[in-house]
Coordinates of C-alpha atoms in Angstrom, one line a residue:
X1344 CA 0.0 0.0 0.0
X1345 CA 2.9 2.4 0.8
X1346 CA 4.8 3.1 -2.4
X1347 CA 7.5 5.3 -1.2
X1348 CA 9.2 6.9 1.8
X1349 CA 6.7 9.9 1.7
X1350 CA 3.8 7.6 2.5
X1351 CA 5.7 6.1 5.3
X1352 CA 6.7 9.4 6.7
X1353 CA 3.2 10.8 6.4
X1354 CA 1.8 7.8 8.3
X1355 CA 4.4 8.2 11.1
X1356 CA 3.9 12.0 11.5
X1357 CA 0.2 12.5 10.7
X1358 CA -1.4 9.2 11.3
X1359 CA -2.9 6.4 9.2
X1360 CA -5.9 8.3 7.8
X1361 CA -3.8 11.1 6.4
X1362 CA -1.6 8.6 4.6
X1363 CA -4.6 6.7 3.3
X1364 CA -6.4 9.7 1.9
X1365 CA -3.2 10.9 0.2
X1366 CA -2.8 7.4 -1.3
X1367 CA -6.4 7.2 -2.3
X1368 CA -6.3 10.5 -4.1
X1369 CA -3.0 9.8 -5.8
X1370 CA -4.0 6.5 -7.1
X1371 CA -7.4 7.9 -8.3
X1372 CA -9.1 4.9 -6.6
X1373 CA -12.7 6.3 -6.9
X1374 CA -12.3 7.0 -10.6
X1375 CA -11.0 3.5 -11.2
X1376 CA -13.6 1.7 -9.1
X1377 CA -16.8 3.4 -9.8
X1378 CA -17.1 2.3 -13.4
X1379 CA -17.0 -1.3 -12.4
X1380 CA -20.3 -3.2 -11.9
X1381 CA -19.7 -3.5 -8.2
X1382 CA -17.6 -0.4 -7.9
X1383 CA -19.8 1.4 -5.4
X1384 CA -19.7 -1.6 -3.2
X1385 CA -15.9 -1.9 -3.4
X1386 CA -15.5 1.8 -2.6
X1387 CA -17.7 1.6 0.4
X1388 CA -15.9 -1.4 1.7
X1389 CA -12.5 0.3 1.4
X1390 CA -13.8 3.3 3.3
X1391 CA -15.2 1.1 6.0
X1392 CA -11.9 -0.8 6.4
X1393 CA -9.9 2.5 6.6
X1394 CA -12.3 3.8 9.3
X1395 CA -11.8 0.6 11.4
X1396 CA -8.0 0.8 11.0
X1397 CA -8.0 4.4 12.1
X1398 CA -10.2 3.7 15.2
X1399 CA -7.8 0.9 16.2
X1400 CA -4.7 3.1 15.6
X1401 CA -5.9 5.3 18.4
X1402 CA -5.2 2.6 20.9
X1403 CA -2.1 0.9 19.3
X1404 CA 1.2 2.7 19.0
X1405 CA 3.3 2.0 15.9
X1406 CA 2.7 0.7 12.4
X1407 CA 3.8 -2.9 13.0
X1408 CA 1.3 -3.7 15.8
X1409 CA -1.5 -2.1 13.8
X1410 CA -0.7 -4.1 10.7
X1411 CA -0.4 -7.3 12.8
X1412 CA -3.8 -6.6 14.2
X1413 CA -5.3 -6.0 10.8
X1414 CA -3.8 -9.3 9.5
X1415 CA -5.3 -11.2 12.4
X1416 CA -8.7 -9.7 11.7
X1417 CA -8.5 -10.6 8.1
X1418 CA -7.5 -14.2 9.0
X1419 CA -10.3 -14.4 11.6
X1420 CA -13.1 -12.0 10.7
X1421 CA -15.0 -10.5 13.7
X1422 CA -18.7 -10.7 14.3
X1423 CA -20.8 -7.9 15.6
X1424 CA -21.9 -4.4 14.7
X1425 CA -18.5 -3.4 13.4
X1426 CA -18.5 -6.3 10.9
X1427 CA -21.9 -5.5 9.4
X1428 CA -21.5 -4.4 5.8
X1429 CA -22.6 -0.8 5.2
X1430 CA -24.9 0.2 2.4
X1431 CA -23.0 1.4 -0.6
X1432 CA -25.6 4.1 -1.2
X1433 CA -28.7 5.5 0.4
X1434 CA -30.2 6.5 -2.9
X1435 CA -32.8 3.7 -2.7
X1436 CA -33.7 4.3 0.9
X1437 CA -36.9 5.9 2.1
X1438 CA -36.1 9.4 3.3
X1439 CA -38.2 11.3 5.9
X1440 CA -37.4 15.0 5.4
X1441 CA -39.0 18.3 6.2
X1442 CA -40.4 20.5 3.4
X1443 CA -37.6 23.0 4.1
X1444 CA -34.8 20.6 3.6
X1445 CA -36.3 19.1 0.5
X1446 CA -36.1 22.4 -1.4
X1447 CA -34.1 22.0 -4.6
X1448 CA -34.2 18.2 -4.4
X1449 CA -36.1 15.6 -6.4
X1450 CA -37.5 12.2 -5.4
X1451 CA -39.1 9.5 -7.6
X1452 CA -42.1 9.1 -5.3
X1453 CA -43.2 11.6 -2.6
X1454 CA -45.7 11.2 0.2
X1455 CA -47.1 14.4 1.9
X1456 CA -49.2 13.2 4.9
X1457 CA -49.6 16.4 6.8
X1458 CA -50.5 19.2 4.4
X1459 CA -53.8 19.6 6.3
X1460 CA -52.0 21.0 9.3
X1461 CA -53.1 24.6 9.1
X1462 CA -52.5 26.3 12.4
X1463 CA -51.7 30.0 11.8
X1464 CA -50.9 30.8 15.4
X1465 CA -48.0 29.6 17.5
X1466 CA -49.3 28.4 20.8
X1467 CA -47.7 30.2 23.8
X1468 CA -46.0 32.8 21.6
X1469 CA -45.8 36.2 23.4
X1470 CA -45.3 38.2 20.2
X1471 CA -46.9 38.6 16.8
X1472 CA -44.6 39.1 13.8
X1473 CA -45.8 41.0 10.8
X1474 CA -44.9 43.7 8.2
X1475 CA -46.3 47.2 7.7
X1476 CA -45.3 47.8 4.1
X1477 CA -41.6 46.7 3.9
X1478 CA -41.0 47.4 7.6
X1479 CA -41.0 44.4 10.0
X1480 CA -42.7 44.7 13.3
X1481 CA -42.9 42.6 16.5
X1482 CA -46.0 43.2 18.6
X1483 CA -46.4 41.8 22.1
X1484 CA -49.5 39.8 22.8
X1485 CA -50.9 42.5 25.1
X1486 CA -50.6 45.2 22.5
X1487 CA -51.8 43.2 19.5
X1488 CA -55.3 44.2 18.1
X1489 CA -57.3 42.3 15.5
X1490 CA -55.6 44.0 12.6
X1491 CA -52.1 43.0 13.9
X1492 CA -53.3 39.4 14.4
X1493 CA -54.8 39.2 11.0
X1494 CA -51.7 40.6 9.4
X1495 CA -49.5 38.1 11.2
X1496 CA -51.8 35.2 10.3
X1497 CA -51.8 36.3 6.7
X1498 CA -48.1 36.3 6.5
X1499 CA -47.9 32.9 8.1
X1500 CA -50.4 31.6 5.5
X1501 CA -48.2 33.1 2.8
X1502 CA -45.2 31.2 4.1
X1503 CA -47.2 28.0 4.2
X1504 CA -48.2 28.6 0.6
X1505 CA -44.5 28.9 -0.4
X1506 CA -43.8 25.7 1.5
X1507 CA -46.7 24.0 -0.2
X1508 CA -45.3 24.9 -3.6
X1509 CA -42.0 23.2 -2.6
X1510 CA -43.8 20.1 -1.3
X1511 CA -45.9 19.7 -4.4
X1512 CA -43.0 20.0 -6.9
X1513 CA -40.5 17.5 -5.4
X1514 CA -41.9 14.3 -7.1
X1515 CA -40.4 12.9 -10.3
X1516 CA -43.0 10.3 -11.1
X1517 CA -45.8 10.3 -8.5
X1518 CA -47.0 12.1 -5.4
X1519 CA -49.4 11.0 -2.7
X1520 CA -51.4 13.5 -0.6
X1521 CA -53.5 12.8 2.5
X1522 CA -56.5 15.1 2.6
X1523 CA -59.8 15.2 4.4
X1524 CA -62.0 17.0 6.9
X1525 CA -60.1 17.9 10.1
X1526 CA -60.4 20.8 12.5
X1527 CA -57.5 22.9 11.1
X1528 CA -58.5 22.4 7.5
X1529 CA -59.9 25.9 7.1
X1530 CA -56.6 27.5 7.5
X1531 CA -54.4 25.0 5.7
X1532 CA -52.5 26.3 2.7
X1533 CA -53.9 23.6 0.4
X1534 CA -57.5 24.6 1.3
X1535 CA -56.7 28.0 -0.4
X1536 CA -56.3 26.1 -3.7
X1537 CA -58.9 23.3 -3.2
X1538 CA -61.8 25.0 -1.3
X1539 CA -61.4 28.7 -1.8
X1540 CA -60.2 29.2 -5.4
X1541 CA -59.9 32.9 -6.3
X1542 CA -59.8 34.0 -2.6
X1543 CA -58.1 37.4 -2.1
X1544 CA -57.4 37.4 1.6
X1545 CA -57.6 35.3 4.8
X1546 CA -61.2 36.2 5.5
X1547 CA -62.2 34.0 2.6
X1548 CA -60.8 31.0 4.4
X1549 CA -62.2 32.0 7.7
X1550 CA -65.6 32.2 6.2
X1551 CA -65.5 28.6 4.9
X1552 CA -68.1 26.2 6.4
X1553 CA -66.8 22.8 5.6
X1554 CA -67.9 19.3 6.6
X1555 CA -66.9 15.8 5.5
X1556 CA -69.4 15.7 2.7
X1557 CA -68.4 19.1 1.3
X1558 CA -64.7 18.3 1.5
X1559 CA -65.2 15.0 -0.4
X1560 CA -67.4 16.6 -3.1
X1561 CA -65.0 19.5 -3.8
X1562 CA -62.0 17.2 -3.8
X1563 CA -63.6 14.9 -6.3
X1564 CA -64.6 17.8 -8.5
X1565 CA -61.0 19.1 -8.4
X1566 CA -59.7 15.6 -9.3
X1567 CA -62.2 15.2 -12.2
X1568 CA -60.8 18.4 -13.7
X1569 CA -57.3 16.9 -13.7
X1570 CA -58.1 14.0 -15.9
X1571 CA -55.6 11.2 -15.7
X1572 CA -53.1 13.3 -13.9
X1573 CA -54.7 12.7 -10.5
X1574 CA -57.1 10.3 -8.9
X1575 CA -58.9 9.4 -5.7
X1576 CA -57.6 6.4 -3.8
X1577 CA -60.4 4.2 -2.6
X1578 CA -60.1 1.6 0.1
X1579 CA -60.6 0.9 3.8
X1580 CA -59.1 3.7 5.9
X1581 CA -58.0 5.9 3.1
X1582 CA -61.1 8.1 3.1
X1583 CA -61.8 8.1 6.8
X1584 CA -60.8 11.8 7.1
X1585 CA -62.6 12.8 4.0
X1586 CA -65.9 11.4 5.2
X1587 CA -65.3 12.3 8.9
X1588 CA -68.1 11.2 11.2
X1589 CA -70.6 11.1 8.4
X1590 CA -69.2 7.8 7.1
X1591 CA -70.6 6.1 10.2
X1592 CA -67.4 4.3 11.2
X1593 CA -65.5 4.8 14.4
X1594 CA -61.8 4.6 14.0
X1595 CA -59.5 3.9 16.9
X1596 CA -56.1 2.4 17.5
X1597 CA -56.1 -1.2 18.6
X1598 CA -55.3 -1.5 22.3
X1599 CA -51.8 -2.8 23.1
X1600 CA -52.3 -5.4 25.8
X1601 CA -48.9 -7.2 25.8
X1602 CA -46.4 -6.2 28.5
X1603 CA -43.2 -4.9 26.9
X1604 CA -40.0 -6.2 28.4
X1605 CA -36.7 -4.5 27.8
X1606 CA -33.8 -6.5 29.2
X1607 CA -31.3 -3.6 29.0
X1608 CA -32.4 -0.8 31.3
X1609 CA -31.4 1.5 34.2
X1610 CA -32.9 -0.1 37.3
X1611 CA -32.9 0.9 40.9
X1612 CA -33.7 -0.5 44.3
X1613 CA -37.3 0.8 43.9
X1614 CA -37.8 -0.9 40.5
X1615 CA -36.4 -4.2 41.9
X1616 CA -38.7 -4.3 45.0
X1617 CA -41.9 -2.4 43.9
X1618 CA -42.3 -3.3 40.3
X1619 CA -41.7 0.3 39.2
X1620 CA -40.8 1.2 35.7
X1621 CA -37.2 1.9 34.8
X1622 CA -38.1 5.4 34.0
X1623 CA -38.4 6.0 37.7
X1624 CA -34.9 4.8 38.5
X1625 CA -33.1 8.1 38.3
X1626 CA -34.7 9.9 41.3
X1627 CA -33.7 9.6 44.9
X1628 CA -35.8 7.2 47.0
X1629 CA -38.0 9.2 49.4
X1630 CA -39.8 6.6 51.5
X1631 CA -42.0 5.2 48.7
X1632 CA -43.7 2.9 51.2
X1633 CA -45.0 5.9 53.1
X1634 CA -46.6 7.2 49.9
X1635 CA -49.2 4.4 50.1
X1636 CA -50.5 5.9 53.3
X1637 CA -52.7 8.9 53.3
X1638 CA -51.0 12.2 52.6
X1639 CA -52.2 13.5 55.9
X1640 CA -52.9 11.6 59.1
X1641 CA -56.4 11.3 60.6
X1642 CA -57.6 14.6 62.2
X1643 CA -55.7 15.0 65.4
X1644 CA -55.6 18.2 67.5
X1645 CA -52.1 17.2 68.7
X1646 CA -49.4 18.3 66.2
X1647 CA -46.5 16.2 67.2
X1648 CA -43.8 14.0 65.6
X1649 CA -46.1 11.0 65.2
X1650 CA -48.9 13.0 63.5
X1651 CA -46.5 14.9 61.2
X1652 CA -47.8 14.6 57.6
X1653 CA -47.0 11.3 55.9
X1654 CA -46.2 10.3 52.4
X1655 CA -43.5 11.0 49.8
X1656 CA -44.1 14.8 49.9
X1657 CA -43.3 14.9 53.6
X1658 CA -40.3 12.6 53.0
X1659 CA -38.9 15.0 50.3
X1660 CA -39.4 17.9 52.7
X1661 CA -37.5 16.3 55.6
X1662 CA -34.7 15.1 53.3
X1663 CA -34.3 18.6 51.9
X1664 CA -33.8 20.0 55.4
X1665 CA -31.0 17.6 56.1
X1666 CA -29.4 18.4 52.8
X1667 CA -29.5 22.2 53.3
X1668 CA -28.3 22.6 56.9
X1669 CA -25.0 22.4 58.7
X1670 CA -25.4 19.7 61.3
X1671 CA -23.7 21.9 63.9
X1672 CA -26.1 24.8 63.3
X1673 CA -27.9 26.5 66.2
X1674 CA -31.5 25.8 66.9
X1675 CA -32.6 29.2 65.5
X1676 CA -30.9 28.5 62.2
X1677 CA -32.4 25.0 62.0
X1678 CA -35.8 26.4 62.9
X1679 CA -35.5 28.9 60.1
X1680 CA -34.5 26.1 57.6
X1681 CA -37.4 24.0 58.7
X1682 CA -39.9 26.9 58.3
X1683 CA -38.6 27.6 54.7
X1684 CA -38.9 23.9 53.7
X1685 CA -42.4 23.5 55.1
X1686 CA -43.6 26.6 53.3
X1687 CA -41.9 25.5 50.0
X1688 CA -43.7 22.1 50.2
X1689 CA -47.1 23.4 51.2
X1690 CA -47.2 22.5 54.9
X1691 CA -48.6 24.9 57.4
X1692 CA -46.8 26.7 60.2
X1693 CA -48.6 24.5 62.7
X1694 CA -46.1 21.8 61.8
X1695 CA -43.1 23.9 62.6
X1696 CA -42.5 22.7 66.1
X1697 CA -43.0 19.0 65.2
X1698 CA -40.7 19.4 62.2
X1699 CA -37.9 21.0 64.3
X1700 CA -38.3 18.2 66.8
X1701 CA -37.8 15.5 64.1
X1702 CA -34.6 17.2 62.8
X1703 CA -33.0 18.1 66.1
X1704 CA -33.6 14.7 67.7
X1705 CA -32.0 13.1 64.7
X1706 CA -29.0 15.3 65.0
X1707 CA -28.6 14.8 68.7
X1708 CA -29.2 11.0 68.8
X1709 CA -26.2 8.6 69.2
X1710 CA -25.8 6.7 65.9
X1711 CA -22.9 4.9 67.7
X1712 CA -21.4 5.2 71.2
X1713 CA -20.2 8.8 71.4
X1714 CA -21.0 9.5 67.7
X1715 CA -23.7 12.0 66.7
X1716 CA -24.6 13.7 63.5
X1717 CA -24.5 17.0 65.4
X1718 CA -20.7 16.6 65.5
X1719 CA -20.2 15.9 61.8
X1720 CA -18.5 18.8 60.0
X1721 CA -19.7 19.9 56.5
X1722 CA -16.4 18.7 55.0
X1723 CA -16.9 15.2 56.5
X1724 CA -20.1 14.3 54.7
X1725 CA -21.3 13.4 51.2
X1726 CA -24.9 14.4 50.5
X1727 CA -27.1 12.4 48.0
X1728 CA -24.1 10.5 46.7
X1729 CA -25.2 9.3 43.3
X1730 CA -23.9 6.1 41.8
X1731 CA -24.3 4.0 38.7
X1732 CA -23.3 0.4 38.8
X1733 CA -22.8 -1.6 35.5
X1734 CA -24.9 -4.8 35.6
X1735 CA -23.9 -7.6 33.2
X1736 CA -26.9 -9.7 34.3
X1737 CA -28.8 -9.7 37.6
X1738 CA -31.2 -12.6 37.9
X1739 CA -33.7 -12.7 40.8
X1740 CA -33.1 -16.4 41.6
X1741 CA -29.3 -15.8 41.9
X1742 CA -29.9 -12.8 44.1
X1743 CA -32.3 -14.7 46.4
X1744 CA -29.8 -17.5 46.6
X1745 CA -27.0 -15.2 47.6
X1746 CA -29.1 -13.4 50.2
X1747 CA -30.3 -16.6 51.8
X1748 CA -27.0 -18.4 52.2
X1749 CA -26.5 -18.8 55.9
X1750 CA -22.8 -18.3 55.6
X1751 CA -23.4 -14.8 54.2
X1752 CA -24.8 -13.7 57.6
X1753 CA -28.0 -12.0 56.6
X1754 CA -30.5 -11.9 59.5
X1755 CA -33.2 -14.6 59.3
X1756 CA -36.2 -12.2 58.9
X1757 CA -34.4 -10.7 55.9
X1758 CA -33.7 -14.1 54.4
X1759 CA -37.4 -14.9 54.6
X1760 CA -38.3 -11.6 53.0
X1761 CA -35.8 -12.1 50.2
X1762 CA -37.9 -15.1 49.0
X1763 CA -40.6 -12.7 48.0
X1764 CA -38.4 -10.7 45.6
X1765 CA -39.7 -10.8 42.0
X1766 CA -38.4 -8.8 39.1
X1767 CA -37.3 -9.4 35.5
X1768 CA -33.6 -10.0 34.9
X1769 CA -31.7 -6.8 34.7
X1770 CA -29.0 -5.9 32.2
X1771 CA -27.6 -2.4 32.0
X1772 CA -27.1 -0.3 35.0
X1773 CA -28.3 -0.1 38.6
X1774 CA -28.6 3.5 39.8
X1775 CA -29.2 5.1 43.2
X1776 CA -28.6 7.9 45.6
X1777 CA -27.2 7.5 49.1
X1778 CA -28.8 10.0 51.5
X1779 CA -25.6 10.6 53.5
X1780 CA -22.1 9.2 53.9
X1781 CA -20.3 10.8 56.8
X1782 CA -17.3 10.4 59.1
X1783 CA -18.1 10.5 62.8
X1784 CA -15.6 9.8 65.5
X1785 CA -13.1 8.4 62.9
X1786 CA -15.6 5.9 61.4
X1787 CA -17.5 6.1 58.1
X1788 CA -21.3 5.5 58.2
X1789 CA -23.9 5.1 55.5
X1790 CA -27.0 7.0 56.7
X1791 CA -30.5 6.9 55.3
X1792 CA -33.4 9.0 56.6
X1793 CA -36.8 7.3 56.9
X1794 CA -40.0 9.3 57.6
X1795 CA -42.1 6.1 57.6
X1796 CA -45.0 6.1 60.2
X1797 CA -44.8 2.9 62.2
X1798 CA -47.1 3.9 65.1
X1799 CA -47.9 6.7 67.5
X1800 CA -45.6 5.7 70.4
X1801 CA -41.9 5.4 70.9
X1802 CA -42.3 1.6 71.5
X1803 CA -43.4 1.3 67.9
X1804 CA -39.8 2.3 66.8
X1805 CA -37.8 -0.1 68.9
X1806 CA -35.6 -2.7 67.3
X1807 CA -38.2 -5.4 66.9
X1808 CA -40.5 -3.1 65.0
X1809 CA -37.7 -1.8 62.9
X1810 CA -36.7 -5.3 61.9
X1811 CA -40.2 -5.9 60.6
X1812 CA -40.2 -2.6 58.7
X1813 CA -36.8 -3.2 57.1
X1814 CA -37.8 -6.7 56.1
X1815 CA -41.3 -5.6 54.8
X1816 CA -39.9 -2.8 52.6
X1817 CA -36.7 -4.8 51.6
X1818 CA -34.5 -2.0 53.0
X1819 CA -31.8 -4.6 53.7
X1820 CA -31.4 -4.9 49.9
X1821 CA -31.3 -1.1 49.5
X1822 CA -28.4 -0.7 51.9
X1823 CA -26.6 -3.7 50.5
X1824 CA -26.7 -2.2 47.0
X1825 CA -25.6 1.1 48.5
X1826 CA -22.7 -0.6 50.3
X1827 CA -21.4 -2.3 47.1
X1828 CA -21.4 1.2 45.4
X1829 CA -19.7 2.8 48.4
X1830 CA -17.0 0.1 48.6
X1831 CA -16.2 0.7 44.9
X1832 CA -16.1 4.4 45.6
X1833 CA -13.5 3.9 48.3
X1834 CA -11.5 1.4 46.2
X1835 CA -11.4 3.8 43.2
X1836 CA -9.7 6.4 45.5
X1837 CA -7.3 4.0 47.2
X1838 CA -9.0 4.6 50.6
X1839 CA -9.2 2.2 53.5
X1840 CA -12.6 0.5 53.7
X1841 CA -12.3 -2.4 56.1
X1842 CA -10.6 -0.3 58.8
X1843 CA -12.9 2.7 58.7
X1844 CA -16.4 1.4 57.9
X1845 CA -18.7 1.9 60.9
X1846 CA -21.9 0.4 59.6
X1847 CA -25.3 1.2 58.2
X1848 CA -27.7 3.5 60.1
X1849 CA -31.3 3.9 59.0
X1850 CA -32.8 6.7 61.0
X1851 CA -36.6 6.4 61.4
X1852 CA -37.1 10.0 62.3
X1853 CA -40.5 9.8 64.1
X1854 CA -39.0 7.5 66.8
X1855 CA -35.7 9.1 67.6
X1856 CA -36.9 11.2 70.6
X1857 CA -35.9 8.5 73.1
X1858 CA -32.6 6.5 73.5
X1859 CA -32.8 3.1 71.8
X1860 CA -35.6 4.1 69.5
X1861 CA -35.6 4.9 65.8
X1862 CA -32.1 3.9 64.8
X1863 CA -31.6 0.7 62.8
X1864 CA -28.0 -0.4 62.8
X1865 CA -26.3 -3.2 60.7
X1866 CA -22.8 -4.1 59.5
X1867 CA -23.2 -6.7 56.7
X1868 CA -20.6 -9.4 56.4
X1869 CA -17.9 -8.9 53.8
X1870 CA -18.8 -12.3 52.3
X1871 CA -22.3 -11.0 51.5
X1872 CA -21.1 -7.8 49.9
X1873 CA -18.5 -9.8 47.9
X1874 CA -21.3 -12.1 46.6
X1875 CA -23.6 -9.2 45.6
X1876 CA -20.7 -7.4 43.9
X1877 CA -19.9 -10.5 41.9
X1878 CA -23.5 -10.9 40.9
X1879 CA -23.7 -7.4 39.5
X1880 CA -20.5 -7.9 37.6
X1881 CA -21.8 -11.2 36.1
X1882 CA -19.1 -13.2 37.8
X1883 CA -19.5 -16.4 39.7
X1884 CA -16.5 -15.6 42.0
X1885 CA -16.3 -13.4 44.9
X1886 CA -14.6 -10.1 44.6
X1887 CA -12.9 -7.9 47.2
X1888 CA -13.5 -4.2 47.6
X1889 CA -10.5 -3.3 45.5
X1890 CA -11.6 -5.3 42.4
X1891 CA -13.5 -2.5 40.7
X1892 CA -13.0 1.2 40.1
X1893 CA -16.6 1.9 38.9

């Protein structure tokens, strides 16, 4: 391929593609190949091969390794998307283009399905554009009278007529037009020609009184005058618009009853445990379980922590307060932050005292002996830590088996609850948001705030009740997924995990006013996290925390 030292030097100094293009032009390859019966095919193949070599050259240094790679691929051709032959030309393809972009072009057959779209006003536009003589004007909606609106609409109709001319003159052999009785037909450009011949201004179109029968009759009359140059296409569905409701048929799309399954998707803890669609996977989890409860508790004259509003809206409000305050702030600052959040989310001032109590008690409670959120500095916390874990394939049966193995150390109530998990296999990504990762008293904790209502007394928030809540809502799976992501986060930064991890703390805010209430603590075994990490990676072997940098 390289004829002389110049080609060799050009490749070394400017890369393969520069040398290839110079060679291609010098040898007049296109001129020599195109006259051949399969010349276009050959030319396309050469271009495709050159592109693949150029892509590979970005990761291989030197000419010899690149040529060796190319020889190996020729000896053992690859399979996959890169190996698919490209079309030598798109001349025979169906093209979907706008009328604007088709100007000056020609196509053998043209379909114009939307010429009946005749809106002459841009919805939501705050200004009207028009001309007074040769002078352009832009009138705000508040200052536009009927004359200005009529002038602007007339100019828009004129522009549509120009586009109509373009649309109707693109076909080389045949043109198909969809036409019939629709709501906007009166102001469509083609109506000017078909239903208001000789009209001088927009008022003639506005005055048209059309129905399905009239549209069909006038269209047939127009076609009769064209002779063999145009004809009406009969057949089921083709004249539904022309006849409108007067045909006596009711047209509707057939209902789609089959459930679509897309194996590749972005999943989340919520989608795995509550059968939620993957489109919900990118938002933080704000106590979805509480959303099934009524948005407000039963009428209660006592406004306290237990009767504080329930549901996802209240959960978002409380999470937002924790995100926006410094944990060491004074009570006055926290009270002001709570008041702002309550007002922003539509909760009345009567909930201010209860809201402050929920926040302050959570900050002052011991999450571990001698460790409180109150003492966590702003620089020692990560708020709403977002993660995206690649998932080769996560199968529900394999996940249940990993969770239920006794040697993995998951508590027995959670092993039982895991048997009820049911979701379609996941390929793609697993995404989530960790409420808080913080360092307290030299240890790193994973924190999640829960506004769930478990009862109206502190006893309803002791350990036995929390175990049932964590099992029922599969929160054990939530924090296991979070921990896999957090371990990878530490490993990617070369930070110590095993020596610094203090455990998981789920803070059930309503019950944190008394010692021993409202705090769920766990420290899952490394073997369980290894097994879950391996499942997400599609590996059957266990992996340590330093095995991934994702």
